[in-house]
Short mmCIF file of C-alpha atoms in Angstrom, two decimals:
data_model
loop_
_atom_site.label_atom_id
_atom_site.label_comp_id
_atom_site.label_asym_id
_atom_site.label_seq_id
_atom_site.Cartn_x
_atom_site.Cartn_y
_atom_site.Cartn_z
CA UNK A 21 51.65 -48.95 31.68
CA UNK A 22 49.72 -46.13 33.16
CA UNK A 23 46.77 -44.40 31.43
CA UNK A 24 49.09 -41.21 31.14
CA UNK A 25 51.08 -42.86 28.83
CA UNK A 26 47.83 -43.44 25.97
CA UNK A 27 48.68 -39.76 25.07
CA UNK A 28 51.90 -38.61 22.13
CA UNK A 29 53.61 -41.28 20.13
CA UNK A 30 56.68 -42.60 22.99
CA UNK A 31 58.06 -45.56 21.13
CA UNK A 32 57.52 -48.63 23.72
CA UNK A 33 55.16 -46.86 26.43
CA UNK A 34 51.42 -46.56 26.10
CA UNK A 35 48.50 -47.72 28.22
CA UNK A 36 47.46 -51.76 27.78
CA UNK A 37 45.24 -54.07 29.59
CA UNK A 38 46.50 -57.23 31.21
CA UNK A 39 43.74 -59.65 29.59
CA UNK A 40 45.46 -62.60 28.80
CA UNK A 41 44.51 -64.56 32.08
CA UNK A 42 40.72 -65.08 32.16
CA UNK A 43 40.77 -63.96 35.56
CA UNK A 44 42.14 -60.48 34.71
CA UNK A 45 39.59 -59.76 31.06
CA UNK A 46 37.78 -56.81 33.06
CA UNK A 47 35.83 -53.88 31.68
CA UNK A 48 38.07 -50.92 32.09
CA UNK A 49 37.65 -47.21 31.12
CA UNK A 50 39.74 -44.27 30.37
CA UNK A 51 38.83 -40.81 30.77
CA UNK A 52 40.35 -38.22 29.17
CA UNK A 53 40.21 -34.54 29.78
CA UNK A 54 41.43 -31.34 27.24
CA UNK A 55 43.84 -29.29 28.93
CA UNK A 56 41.58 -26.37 27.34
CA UNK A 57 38.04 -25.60 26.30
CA UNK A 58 37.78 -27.51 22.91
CA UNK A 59 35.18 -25.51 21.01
CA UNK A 60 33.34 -28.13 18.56
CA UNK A 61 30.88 -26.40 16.44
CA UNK A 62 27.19 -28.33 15.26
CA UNK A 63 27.72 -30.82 12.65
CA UNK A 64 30.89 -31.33 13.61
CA UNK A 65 32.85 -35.03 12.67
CA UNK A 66 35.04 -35.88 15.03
CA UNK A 67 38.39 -38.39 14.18
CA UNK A 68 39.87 -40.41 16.71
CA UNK A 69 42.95 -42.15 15.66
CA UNK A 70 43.69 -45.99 18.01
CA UNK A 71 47.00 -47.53 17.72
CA UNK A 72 47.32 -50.55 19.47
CA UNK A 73 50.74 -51.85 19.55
CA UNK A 74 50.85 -54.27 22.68
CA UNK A 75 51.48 -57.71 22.92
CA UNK A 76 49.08 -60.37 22.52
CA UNK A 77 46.38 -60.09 24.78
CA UNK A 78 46.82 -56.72 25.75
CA UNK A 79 44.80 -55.04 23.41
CA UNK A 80 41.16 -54.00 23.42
CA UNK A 81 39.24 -56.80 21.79
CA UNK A 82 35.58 -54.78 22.12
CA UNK A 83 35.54 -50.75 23.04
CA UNK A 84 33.43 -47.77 22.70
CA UNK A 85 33.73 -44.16 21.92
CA UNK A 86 31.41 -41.83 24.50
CA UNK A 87 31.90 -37.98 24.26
CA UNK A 88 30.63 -35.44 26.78
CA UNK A 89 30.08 -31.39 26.53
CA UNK A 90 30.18 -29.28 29.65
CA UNK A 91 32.46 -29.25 32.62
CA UNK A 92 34.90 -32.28 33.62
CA UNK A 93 34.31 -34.02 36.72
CA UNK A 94 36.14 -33.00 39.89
CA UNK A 95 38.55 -35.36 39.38
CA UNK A 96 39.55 -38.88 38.09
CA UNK A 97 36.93 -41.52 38.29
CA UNK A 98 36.11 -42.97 40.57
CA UNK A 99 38.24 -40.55 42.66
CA UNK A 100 36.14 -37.21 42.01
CA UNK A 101 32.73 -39.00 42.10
CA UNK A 102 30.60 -38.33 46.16
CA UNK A 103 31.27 -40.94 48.02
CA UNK A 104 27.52 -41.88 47.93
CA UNK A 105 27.86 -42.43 44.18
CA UNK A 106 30.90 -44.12 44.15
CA UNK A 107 29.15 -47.09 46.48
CA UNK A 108 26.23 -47.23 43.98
CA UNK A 109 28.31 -47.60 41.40
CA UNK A 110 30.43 -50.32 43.10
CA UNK A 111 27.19 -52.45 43.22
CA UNK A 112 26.10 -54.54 40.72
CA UNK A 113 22.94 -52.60 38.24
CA UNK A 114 20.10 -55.05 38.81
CA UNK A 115 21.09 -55.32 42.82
CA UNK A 116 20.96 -50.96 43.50
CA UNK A 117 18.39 -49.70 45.60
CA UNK A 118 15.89 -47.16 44.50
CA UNK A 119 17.41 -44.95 46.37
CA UNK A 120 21.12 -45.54 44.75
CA UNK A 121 19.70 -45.00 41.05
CA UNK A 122 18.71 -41.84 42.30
CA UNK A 123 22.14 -40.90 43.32
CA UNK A 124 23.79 -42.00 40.45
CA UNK A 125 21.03 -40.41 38.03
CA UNK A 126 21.19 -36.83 40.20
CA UNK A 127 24.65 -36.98 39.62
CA UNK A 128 24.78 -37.72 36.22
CA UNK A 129 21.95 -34.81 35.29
CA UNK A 130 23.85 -32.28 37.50
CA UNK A 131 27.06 -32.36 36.10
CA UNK A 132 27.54 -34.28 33.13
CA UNK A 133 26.08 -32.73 29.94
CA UNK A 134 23.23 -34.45 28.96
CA UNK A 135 19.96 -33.75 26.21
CA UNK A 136 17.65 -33.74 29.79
CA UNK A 137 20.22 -31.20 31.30
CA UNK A 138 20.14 -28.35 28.68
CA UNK A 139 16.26 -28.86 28.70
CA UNK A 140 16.28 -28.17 32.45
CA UNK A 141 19.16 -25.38 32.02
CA UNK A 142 16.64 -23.97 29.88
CA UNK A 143 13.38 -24.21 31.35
CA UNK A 144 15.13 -22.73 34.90
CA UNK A 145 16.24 -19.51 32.48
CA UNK A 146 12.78 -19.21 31.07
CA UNK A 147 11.42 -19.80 34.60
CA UNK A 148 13.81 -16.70 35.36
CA UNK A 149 13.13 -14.31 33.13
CA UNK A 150 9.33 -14.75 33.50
CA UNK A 151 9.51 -14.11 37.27
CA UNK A 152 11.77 -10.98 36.43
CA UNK A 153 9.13 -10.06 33.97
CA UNK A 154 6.01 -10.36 36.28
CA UNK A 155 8.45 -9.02 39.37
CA UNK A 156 8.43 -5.72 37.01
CA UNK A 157 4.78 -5.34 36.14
CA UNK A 158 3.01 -3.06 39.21
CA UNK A 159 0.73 -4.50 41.31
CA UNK A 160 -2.82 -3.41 42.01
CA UNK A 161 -5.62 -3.99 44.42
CA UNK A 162 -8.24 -5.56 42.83
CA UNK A 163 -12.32 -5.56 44.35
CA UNK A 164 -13.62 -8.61 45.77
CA UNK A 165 -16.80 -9.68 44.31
CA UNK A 166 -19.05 -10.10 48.09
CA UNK A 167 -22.81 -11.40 48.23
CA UNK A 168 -25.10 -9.16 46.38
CA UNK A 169 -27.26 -6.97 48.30
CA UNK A 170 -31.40 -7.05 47.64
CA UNK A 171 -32.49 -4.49 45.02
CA UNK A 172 -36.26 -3.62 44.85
CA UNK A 173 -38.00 -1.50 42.47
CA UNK A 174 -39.12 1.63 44.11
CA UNK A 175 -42.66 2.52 44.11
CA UNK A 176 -42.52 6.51 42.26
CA UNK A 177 -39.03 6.04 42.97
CA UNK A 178 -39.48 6.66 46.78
CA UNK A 179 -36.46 4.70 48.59
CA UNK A 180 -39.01 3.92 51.76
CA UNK A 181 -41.95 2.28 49.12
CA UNK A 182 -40.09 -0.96 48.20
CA UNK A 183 -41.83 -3.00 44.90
CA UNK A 184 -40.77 -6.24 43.38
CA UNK A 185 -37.47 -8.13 44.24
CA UNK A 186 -35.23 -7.94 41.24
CA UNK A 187 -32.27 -9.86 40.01
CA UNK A 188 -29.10 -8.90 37.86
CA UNK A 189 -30.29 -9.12 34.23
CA UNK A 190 -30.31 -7.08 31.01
CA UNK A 191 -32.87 -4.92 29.25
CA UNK A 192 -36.00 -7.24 27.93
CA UNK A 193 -35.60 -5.74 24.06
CA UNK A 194 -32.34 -6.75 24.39
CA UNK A 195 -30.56 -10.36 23.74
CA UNK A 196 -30.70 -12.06 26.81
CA UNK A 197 -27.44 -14.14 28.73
CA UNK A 198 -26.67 -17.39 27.04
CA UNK A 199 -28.95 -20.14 29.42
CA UNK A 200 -27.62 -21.25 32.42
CA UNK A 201 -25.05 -17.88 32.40
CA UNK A 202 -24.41 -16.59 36.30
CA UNK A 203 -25.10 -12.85 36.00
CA UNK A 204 -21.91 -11.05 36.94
CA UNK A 205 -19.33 -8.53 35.51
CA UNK A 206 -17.81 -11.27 33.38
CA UNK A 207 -20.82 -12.30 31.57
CA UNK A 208 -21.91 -8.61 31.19
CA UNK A 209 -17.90 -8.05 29.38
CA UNK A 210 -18.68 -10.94 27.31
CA UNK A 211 -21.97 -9.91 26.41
CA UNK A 212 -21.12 -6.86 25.53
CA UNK A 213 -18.91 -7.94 22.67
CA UNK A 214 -20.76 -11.08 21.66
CA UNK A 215 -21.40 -11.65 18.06
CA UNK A 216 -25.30 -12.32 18.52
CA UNK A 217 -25.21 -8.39 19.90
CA UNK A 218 -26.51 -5.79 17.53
CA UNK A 219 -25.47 -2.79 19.30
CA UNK A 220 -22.04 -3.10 20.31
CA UNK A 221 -20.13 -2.64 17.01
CA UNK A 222 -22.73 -0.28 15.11
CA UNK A 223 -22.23 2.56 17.37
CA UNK A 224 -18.44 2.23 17.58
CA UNK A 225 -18.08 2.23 13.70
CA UNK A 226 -20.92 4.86 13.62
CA UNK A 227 -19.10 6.98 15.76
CA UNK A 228 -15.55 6.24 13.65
CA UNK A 229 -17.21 7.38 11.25
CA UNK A 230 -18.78 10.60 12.29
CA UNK A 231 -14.69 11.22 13.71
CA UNK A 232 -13.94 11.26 10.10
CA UNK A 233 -16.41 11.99 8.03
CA UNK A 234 -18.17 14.69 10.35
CA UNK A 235 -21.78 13.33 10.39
CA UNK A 236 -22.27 9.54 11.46
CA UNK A 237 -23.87 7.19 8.88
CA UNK A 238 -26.99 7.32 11.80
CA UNK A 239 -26.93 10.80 12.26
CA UNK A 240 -27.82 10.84 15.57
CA UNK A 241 -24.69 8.78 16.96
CA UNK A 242 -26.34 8.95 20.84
CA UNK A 243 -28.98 7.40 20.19
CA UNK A 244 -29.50 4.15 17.83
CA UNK A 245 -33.00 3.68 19.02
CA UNK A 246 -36.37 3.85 18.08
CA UNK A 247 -36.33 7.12 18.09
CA UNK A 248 -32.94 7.46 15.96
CA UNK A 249 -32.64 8.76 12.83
CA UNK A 250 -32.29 5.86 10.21
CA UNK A 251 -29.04 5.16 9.06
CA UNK A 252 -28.06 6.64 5.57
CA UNK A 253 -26.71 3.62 4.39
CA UNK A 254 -27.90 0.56 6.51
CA UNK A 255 -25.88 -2.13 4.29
CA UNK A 256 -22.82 -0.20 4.31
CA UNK A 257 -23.25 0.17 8.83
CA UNK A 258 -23.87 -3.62 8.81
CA UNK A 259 -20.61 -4.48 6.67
CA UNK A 260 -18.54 -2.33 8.81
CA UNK A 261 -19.65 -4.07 11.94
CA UNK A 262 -19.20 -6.92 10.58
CA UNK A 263 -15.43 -6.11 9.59
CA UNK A 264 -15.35 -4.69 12.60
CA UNK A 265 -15.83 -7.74 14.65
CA UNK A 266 -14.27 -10.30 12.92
CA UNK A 267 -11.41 -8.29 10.74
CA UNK A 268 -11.41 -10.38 7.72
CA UNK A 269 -10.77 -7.58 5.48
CA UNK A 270 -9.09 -4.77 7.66
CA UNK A 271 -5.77 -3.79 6.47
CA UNK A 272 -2.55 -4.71 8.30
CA UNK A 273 -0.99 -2.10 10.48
CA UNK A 274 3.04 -2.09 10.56
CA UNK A 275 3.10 -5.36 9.07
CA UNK A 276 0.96 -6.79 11.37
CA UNK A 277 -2.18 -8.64 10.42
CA UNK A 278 -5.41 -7.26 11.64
CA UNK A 279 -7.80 -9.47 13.93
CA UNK A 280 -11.25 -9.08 15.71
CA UNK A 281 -11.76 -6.02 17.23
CA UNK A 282 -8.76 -4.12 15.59
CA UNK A 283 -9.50 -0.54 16.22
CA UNK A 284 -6.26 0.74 14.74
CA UNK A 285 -6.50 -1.54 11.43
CA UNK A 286 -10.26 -0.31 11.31
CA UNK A 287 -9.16 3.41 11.39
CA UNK A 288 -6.72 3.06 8.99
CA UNK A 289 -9.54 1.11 6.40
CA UNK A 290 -11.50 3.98 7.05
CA UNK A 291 -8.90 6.54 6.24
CA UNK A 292 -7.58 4.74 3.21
CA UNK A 293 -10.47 4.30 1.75
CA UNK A 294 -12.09 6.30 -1.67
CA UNK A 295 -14.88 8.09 0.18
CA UNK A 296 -12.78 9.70 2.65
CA UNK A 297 -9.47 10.33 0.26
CA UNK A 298 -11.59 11.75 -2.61
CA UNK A 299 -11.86 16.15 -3.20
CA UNK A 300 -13.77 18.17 -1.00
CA UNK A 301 -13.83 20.47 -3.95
CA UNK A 302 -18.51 20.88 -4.54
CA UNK A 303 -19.91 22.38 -7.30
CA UNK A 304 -23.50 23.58 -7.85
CA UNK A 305 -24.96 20.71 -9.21
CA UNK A 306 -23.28 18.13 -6.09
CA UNK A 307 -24.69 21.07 -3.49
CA UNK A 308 -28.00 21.31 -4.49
CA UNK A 309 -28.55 17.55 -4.65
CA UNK A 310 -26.65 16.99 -1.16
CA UNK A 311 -26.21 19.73 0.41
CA UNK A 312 -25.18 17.81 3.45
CA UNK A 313 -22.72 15.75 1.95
CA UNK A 314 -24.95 12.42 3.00
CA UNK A 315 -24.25 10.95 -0.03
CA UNK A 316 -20.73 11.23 0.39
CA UNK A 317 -20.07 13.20 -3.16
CA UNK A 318 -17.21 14.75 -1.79
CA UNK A 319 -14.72 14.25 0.90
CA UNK A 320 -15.86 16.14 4.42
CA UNK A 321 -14.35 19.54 5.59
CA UNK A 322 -14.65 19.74 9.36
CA UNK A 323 -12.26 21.14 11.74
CA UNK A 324 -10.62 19.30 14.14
CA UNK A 325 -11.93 19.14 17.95
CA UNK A 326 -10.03 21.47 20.28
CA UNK A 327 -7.78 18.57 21.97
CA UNK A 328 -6.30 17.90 18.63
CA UNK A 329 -6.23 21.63 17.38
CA UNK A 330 -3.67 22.23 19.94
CA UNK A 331 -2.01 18.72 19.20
CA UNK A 332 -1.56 19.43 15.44
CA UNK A 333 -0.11 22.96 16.10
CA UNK A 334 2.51 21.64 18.65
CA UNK A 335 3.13 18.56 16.13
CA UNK A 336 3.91 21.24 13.66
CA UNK A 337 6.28 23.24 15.69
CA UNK A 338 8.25 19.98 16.65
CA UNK A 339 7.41 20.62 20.35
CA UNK A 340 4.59 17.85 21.05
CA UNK A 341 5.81 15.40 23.57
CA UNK A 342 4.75 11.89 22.61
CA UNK A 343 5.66 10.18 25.67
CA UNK A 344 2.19 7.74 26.29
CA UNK A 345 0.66 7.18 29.75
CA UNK A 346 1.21 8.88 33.27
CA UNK A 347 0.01 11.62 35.46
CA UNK A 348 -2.12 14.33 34.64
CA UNK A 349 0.08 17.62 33.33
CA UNK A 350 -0.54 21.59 33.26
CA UNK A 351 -0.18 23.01 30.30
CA UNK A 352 -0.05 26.95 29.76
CA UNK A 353 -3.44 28.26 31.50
CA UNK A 354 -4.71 32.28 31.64
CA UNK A 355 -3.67 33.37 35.10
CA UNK A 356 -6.42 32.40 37.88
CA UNK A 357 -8.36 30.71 35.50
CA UNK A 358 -9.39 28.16 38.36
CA UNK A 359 -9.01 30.76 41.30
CA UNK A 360 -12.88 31.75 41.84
CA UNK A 361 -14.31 28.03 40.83
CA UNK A 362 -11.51 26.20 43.14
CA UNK A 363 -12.52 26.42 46.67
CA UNK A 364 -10.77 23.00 47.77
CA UNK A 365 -8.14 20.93 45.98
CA UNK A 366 -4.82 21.92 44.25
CA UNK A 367 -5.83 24.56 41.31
CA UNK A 368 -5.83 27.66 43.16
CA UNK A 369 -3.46 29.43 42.11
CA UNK A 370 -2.42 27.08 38.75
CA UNK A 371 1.28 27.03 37.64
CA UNK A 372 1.95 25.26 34.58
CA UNK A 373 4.62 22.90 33.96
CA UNK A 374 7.95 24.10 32.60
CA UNK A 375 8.81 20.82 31.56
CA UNK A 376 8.20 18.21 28.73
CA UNK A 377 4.44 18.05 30.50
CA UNK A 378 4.08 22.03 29.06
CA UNK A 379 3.93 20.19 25.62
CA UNK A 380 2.16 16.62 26.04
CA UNK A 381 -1.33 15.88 24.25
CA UNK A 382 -3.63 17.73 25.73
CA UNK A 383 -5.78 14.51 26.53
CA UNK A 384 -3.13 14.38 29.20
CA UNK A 385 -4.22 18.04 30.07
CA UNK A 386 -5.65 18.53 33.72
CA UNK A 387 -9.14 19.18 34.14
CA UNK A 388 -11.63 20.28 36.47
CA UNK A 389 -15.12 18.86 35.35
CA UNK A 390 -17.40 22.13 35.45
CA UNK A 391 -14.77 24.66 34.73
CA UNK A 392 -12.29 23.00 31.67
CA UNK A 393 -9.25 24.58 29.77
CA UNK A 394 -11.06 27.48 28.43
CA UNK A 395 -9.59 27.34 24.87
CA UNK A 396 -10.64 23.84 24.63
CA UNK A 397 -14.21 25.00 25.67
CA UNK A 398 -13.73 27.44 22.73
CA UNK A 399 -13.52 24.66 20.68
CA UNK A 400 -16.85 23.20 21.61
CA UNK A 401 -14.80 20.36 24.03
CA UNK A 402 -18.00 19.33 26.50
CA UNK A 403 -17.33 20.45 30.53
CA UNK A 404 -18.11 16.67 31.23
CA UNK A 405 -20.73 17.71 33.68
CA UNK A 406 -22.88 14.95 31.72
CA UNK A 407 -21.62 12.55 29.17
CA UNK A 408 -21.59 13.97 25.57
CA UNK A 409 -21.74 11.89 22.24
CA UNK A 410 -21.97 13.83 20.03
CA UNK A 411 -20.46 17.75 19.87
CA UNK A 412 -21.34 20.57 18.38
CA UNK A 413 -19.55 22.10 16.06
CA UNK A 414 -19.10 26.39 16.03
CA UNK A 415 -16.91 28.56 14.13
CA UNK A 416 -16.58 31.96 16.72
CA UNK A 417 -14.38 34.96 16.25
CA UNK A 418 -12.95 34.03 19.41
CA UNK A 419 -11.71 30.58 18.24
CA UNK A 420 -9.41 32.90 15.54
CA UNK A 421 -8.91 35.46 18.48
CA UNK A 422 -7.27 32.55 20.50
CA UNK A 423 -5.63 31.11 17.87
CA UNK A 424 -3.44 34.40 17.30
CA UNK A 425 -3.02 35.67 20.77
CA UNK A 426 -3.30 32.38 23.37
CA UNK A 427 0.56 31.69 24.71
CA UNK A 428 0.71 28.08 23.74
CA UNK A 429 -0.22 28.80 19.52
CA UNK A 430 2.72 31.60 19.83
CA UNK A 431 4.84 29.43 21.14
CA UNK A 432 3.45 27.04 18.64
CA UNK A 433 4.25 29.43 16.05
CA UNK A 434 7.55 30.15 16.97
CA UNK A 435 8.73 26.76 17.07
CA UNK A 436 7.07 25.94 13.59
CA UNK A 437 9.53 29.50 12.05
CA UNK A 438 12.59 28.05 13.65
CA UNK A 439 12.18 24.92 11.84
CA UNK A 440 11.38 26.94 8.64
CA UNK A 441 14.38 28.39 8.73
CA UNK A 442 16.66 25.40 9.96
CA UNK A 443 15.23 23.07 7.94
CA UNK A 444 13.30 24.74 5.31
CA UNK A 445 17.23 25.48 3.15
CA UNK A 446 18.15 29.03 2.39
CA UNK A 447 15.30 31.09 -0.14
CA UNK A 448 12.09 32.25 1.14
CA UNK A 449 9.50 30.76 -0.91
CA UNK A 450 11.52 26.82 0.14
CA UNK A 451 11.04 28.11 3.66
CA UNK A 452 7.19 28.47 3.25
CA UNK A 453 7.09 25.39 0.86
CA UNK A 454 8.64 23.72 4.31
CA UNK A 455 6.45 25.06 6.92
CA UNK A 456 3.29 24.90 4.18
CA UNK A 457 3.87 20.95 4.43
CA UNK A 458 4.36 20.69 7.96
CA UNK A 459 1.28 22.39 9.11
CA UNK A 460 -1.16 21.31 6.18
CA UNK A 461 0.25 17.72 4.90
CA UNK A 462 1.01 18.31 1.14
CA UNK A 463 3.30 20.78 -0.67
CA UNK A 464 1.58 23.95 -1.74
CA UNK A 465 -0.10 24.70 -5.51
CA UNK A 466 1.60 26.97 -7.54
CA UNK A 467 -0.79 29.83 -6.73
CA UNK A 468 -0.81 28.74 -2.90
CA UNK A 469 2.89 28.87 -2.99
CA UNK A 470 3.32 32.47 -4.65
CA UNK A 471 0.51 34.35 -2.28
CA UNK A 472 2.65 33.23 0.68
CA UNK A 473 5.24 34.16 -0.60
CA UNK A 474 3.98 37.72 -1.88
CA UNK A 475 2.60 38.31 1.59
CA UNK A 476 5.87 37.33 3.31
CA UNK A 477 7.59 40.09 1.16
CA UNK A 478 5.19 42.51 1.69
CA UNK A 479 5.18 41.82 5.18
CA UNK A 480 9.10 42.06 5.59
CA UNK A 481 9.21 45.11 3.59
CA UNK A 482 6.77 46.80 6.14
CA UNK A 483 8.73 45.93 8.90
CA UNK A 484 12.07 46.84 7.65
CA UNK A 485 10.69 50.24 7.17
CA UNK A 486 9.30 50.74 10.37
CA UNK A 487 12.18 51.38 12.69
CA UNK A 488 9.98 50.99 16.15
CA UNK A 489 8.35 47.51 14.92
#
């Protein structure tokens, strides 16, 4: 009667135990393997059909069902089992050393499937992945914080006339550390954006909003001082820094919900908002009662800094080259712009890229501080010889005289006509409609729409008649 035989319906043959002498009523076990993987899906019920047809005192009197996922032992039991196991389990439970249990349970957690094996399985593939993951991320020196060095105040500011010992610390008109706070870096980073500071978040959302608005709600956005101007509406700069700082009501940004500190949700608030969306159109009566728009009457009509001048007219012509992060890159340049001011270092004799870097935003743009992309210093962009807050603002003939002539708005140009005609359809006045909305933002008026289209005309007829143009 051997265990082979438990398997198909053969009349007479089967597998039985030999428990009708006391001396024989063992526990015995039968393990059974699939020829194949047997795919059992969750919530599976499984049916097992027992026929016992032996004699008397063959048959199972008290038995249990155990099922196990993964891969089969190496071979039968106790045949497949390390020797080392297969002596533990030969001795009786309670009389195993510590060292046997170990066996058996290493054994049992390595290769039979088990709830504490797929938790390990899966904590080693998580361990994985995050060690691929922080094996990708570059590496950087970082500065070692050493033992401070004595500072002194200096006596007329002579270096040789030493004053007073002084310590690490902040301004007296300002908040002071939290008690017991070690003056480093950290404590300065934390300060910095601590709720209890006053500073901090004003002159960020000041600043926002002279981006967008033109003039900042304290006009003069360097300097929130004593000596600043006061703000033109003080409730309105506390409620933004407020918002600011603990994003409450800041809008979600691609679905996601805004938090503290959410520059991009605080943007888009600002954008969105009635103020800034409203007509720029004035009349009389709204100029000569704010003639510098303080009151916000009407939306602002400022032109764009240099940097994003260029960006917009690339953006238009489909050429900008969004790619984030990386190297400096050399745009189109006047020949030897750098030649006379470039007496060491890599500039003499500038070639710009021919590449996607020809195209990327010009914050990307290489710059030598003193001497800067001379369109961009057109456009009232500061030579960062000192730190500038707040710009000017100019309107030059040469700003329209490098708008129409300098190599990258041609190119500019001729990009934005290409997609005109590719994807502006077949008529004229769709083309402009087209190229109208890609440079500006909104379809054309009526009126807008039919002097474009007049001039185009007028223009084309001009050229067809003039054989040399």
């Amino acid at each position: 009667w051997p265990a082979a035989a438990a398997l198909g319906r053969m009349p007479g043959k089967g597998w039985a135990i030999d428990g009708h002498l006391p001396a024989r009523r063992q526990p015995r076990r039968l393990d059974l393997f699939p020829a194949t993987a047997v795919v059992v899906p969750e919530q599976t019920r499984l049916l097992v059909r027992i026929r016992q047809d032996a004699f008397d005192g063959h048959a199972l009197g008290r038995f249990r069902l155990e099922f196990m996922a993964g891969e089969p032992l190496t071979g039968p039991v106790p045949g497949g089992l390390p020797t080392g196991v297969q002596a533990a389990l030969a001795v009786d439970r309670e009389a195993r050393s510590p060292q046997q249990r170990a066996d058996i349970e290493n054994h049992f957690r390595a290769h039979v499937d088990n709830p504490i094996r797929r938790a390990e399985t899966a904590r080693d593939a998580a361990r994985k992945a995050i060690n691929a993951l922080r094996d990708s991320l570059p590496s950087a020196m970082v500065m070692k914080e050493g033992q401070p060095r004595d500072a002194f105040v200096l006596v007329r500011g002579e270096y040789d006339k030493r004053g007073d010992k002084v310590g690490p610390g902040l301004p007296a008109f300002l908040p002071a550390l939290p008690e017991g706070t070690k003056p480093d870096r950290l404590a300065l980073a934390r300060w910095i954006v601590s709720r209890d500071n006053p500073l901090t978040a004003r002159v960020w959302v000041n600043r926002q909003w002279e981006r967008f608005f033109g003039t900042g709600l304290v006009r003069t956005s360097e300097n929130l001082g004593n000596q600043a101007e006061y703000p033109s509406h003080p409730e309105l700069l506390d409620w933004l820094a407020a918002e600011f700082m603990e994003g409450t009501s800041l809008p979600a940004v691609n679905g996601v919900a805004a938090g503290p500190w959410d520059m991009k949700a605080f943007l888009k608030m600002l954008v969105t908002s009635a103020a800034y969306r409203q007509s720029a159109a004035v009349t009389p009566e709204k100029l000569a009662r704010d003639p510098a728009n303080r009151l916000l009457a009407r939306s602002p009509r400022i032109r764009l800094p240099g940097e994003i001048v260029r960006d917009v007219a690339l953006e238009a012509a489909g050429l900008l080259v969004p790619t984030i992060g990386g190297p400096s890159v050399r745009p189109w340049m006047p020949d030897g712009v750098w030649d006379e001011t470039s007496v060491y270092g890599d500039l003499r004799g500038y070639k710009p890229d021919t590449g996607p870097g020809r195209y990327r935003r010009s914050m990307y743009t290489v710059w030598k501080r003193t001497a800067g992309p001379p369109t961009m210093l057109l456009f009232d962009a500061p030579n960062r010889e000192t730190c500038t807050v707040r710009r000017s603002r100019t309107n030059t003939p040469l700003q329209a005289l490098a708008l129409l002539n300098e190599t990258t708005f041609i190119e500019a140009a001729q990009g934005l006509a290409q997609r005109m005609v590719v994807e502006g359809g077949a008529a004229a006045a769709t083309r402009i409609a087209h190229g109208f909305r890609l440079s500006i933002g909104r379809p054309p008026a009526a009126e807008e729409l039919a002097a474009l289209v007049a001039g185009y005309e007028g223009d084309l007829a001009a050229f067809t008649a003039d054989g040399s143009a």
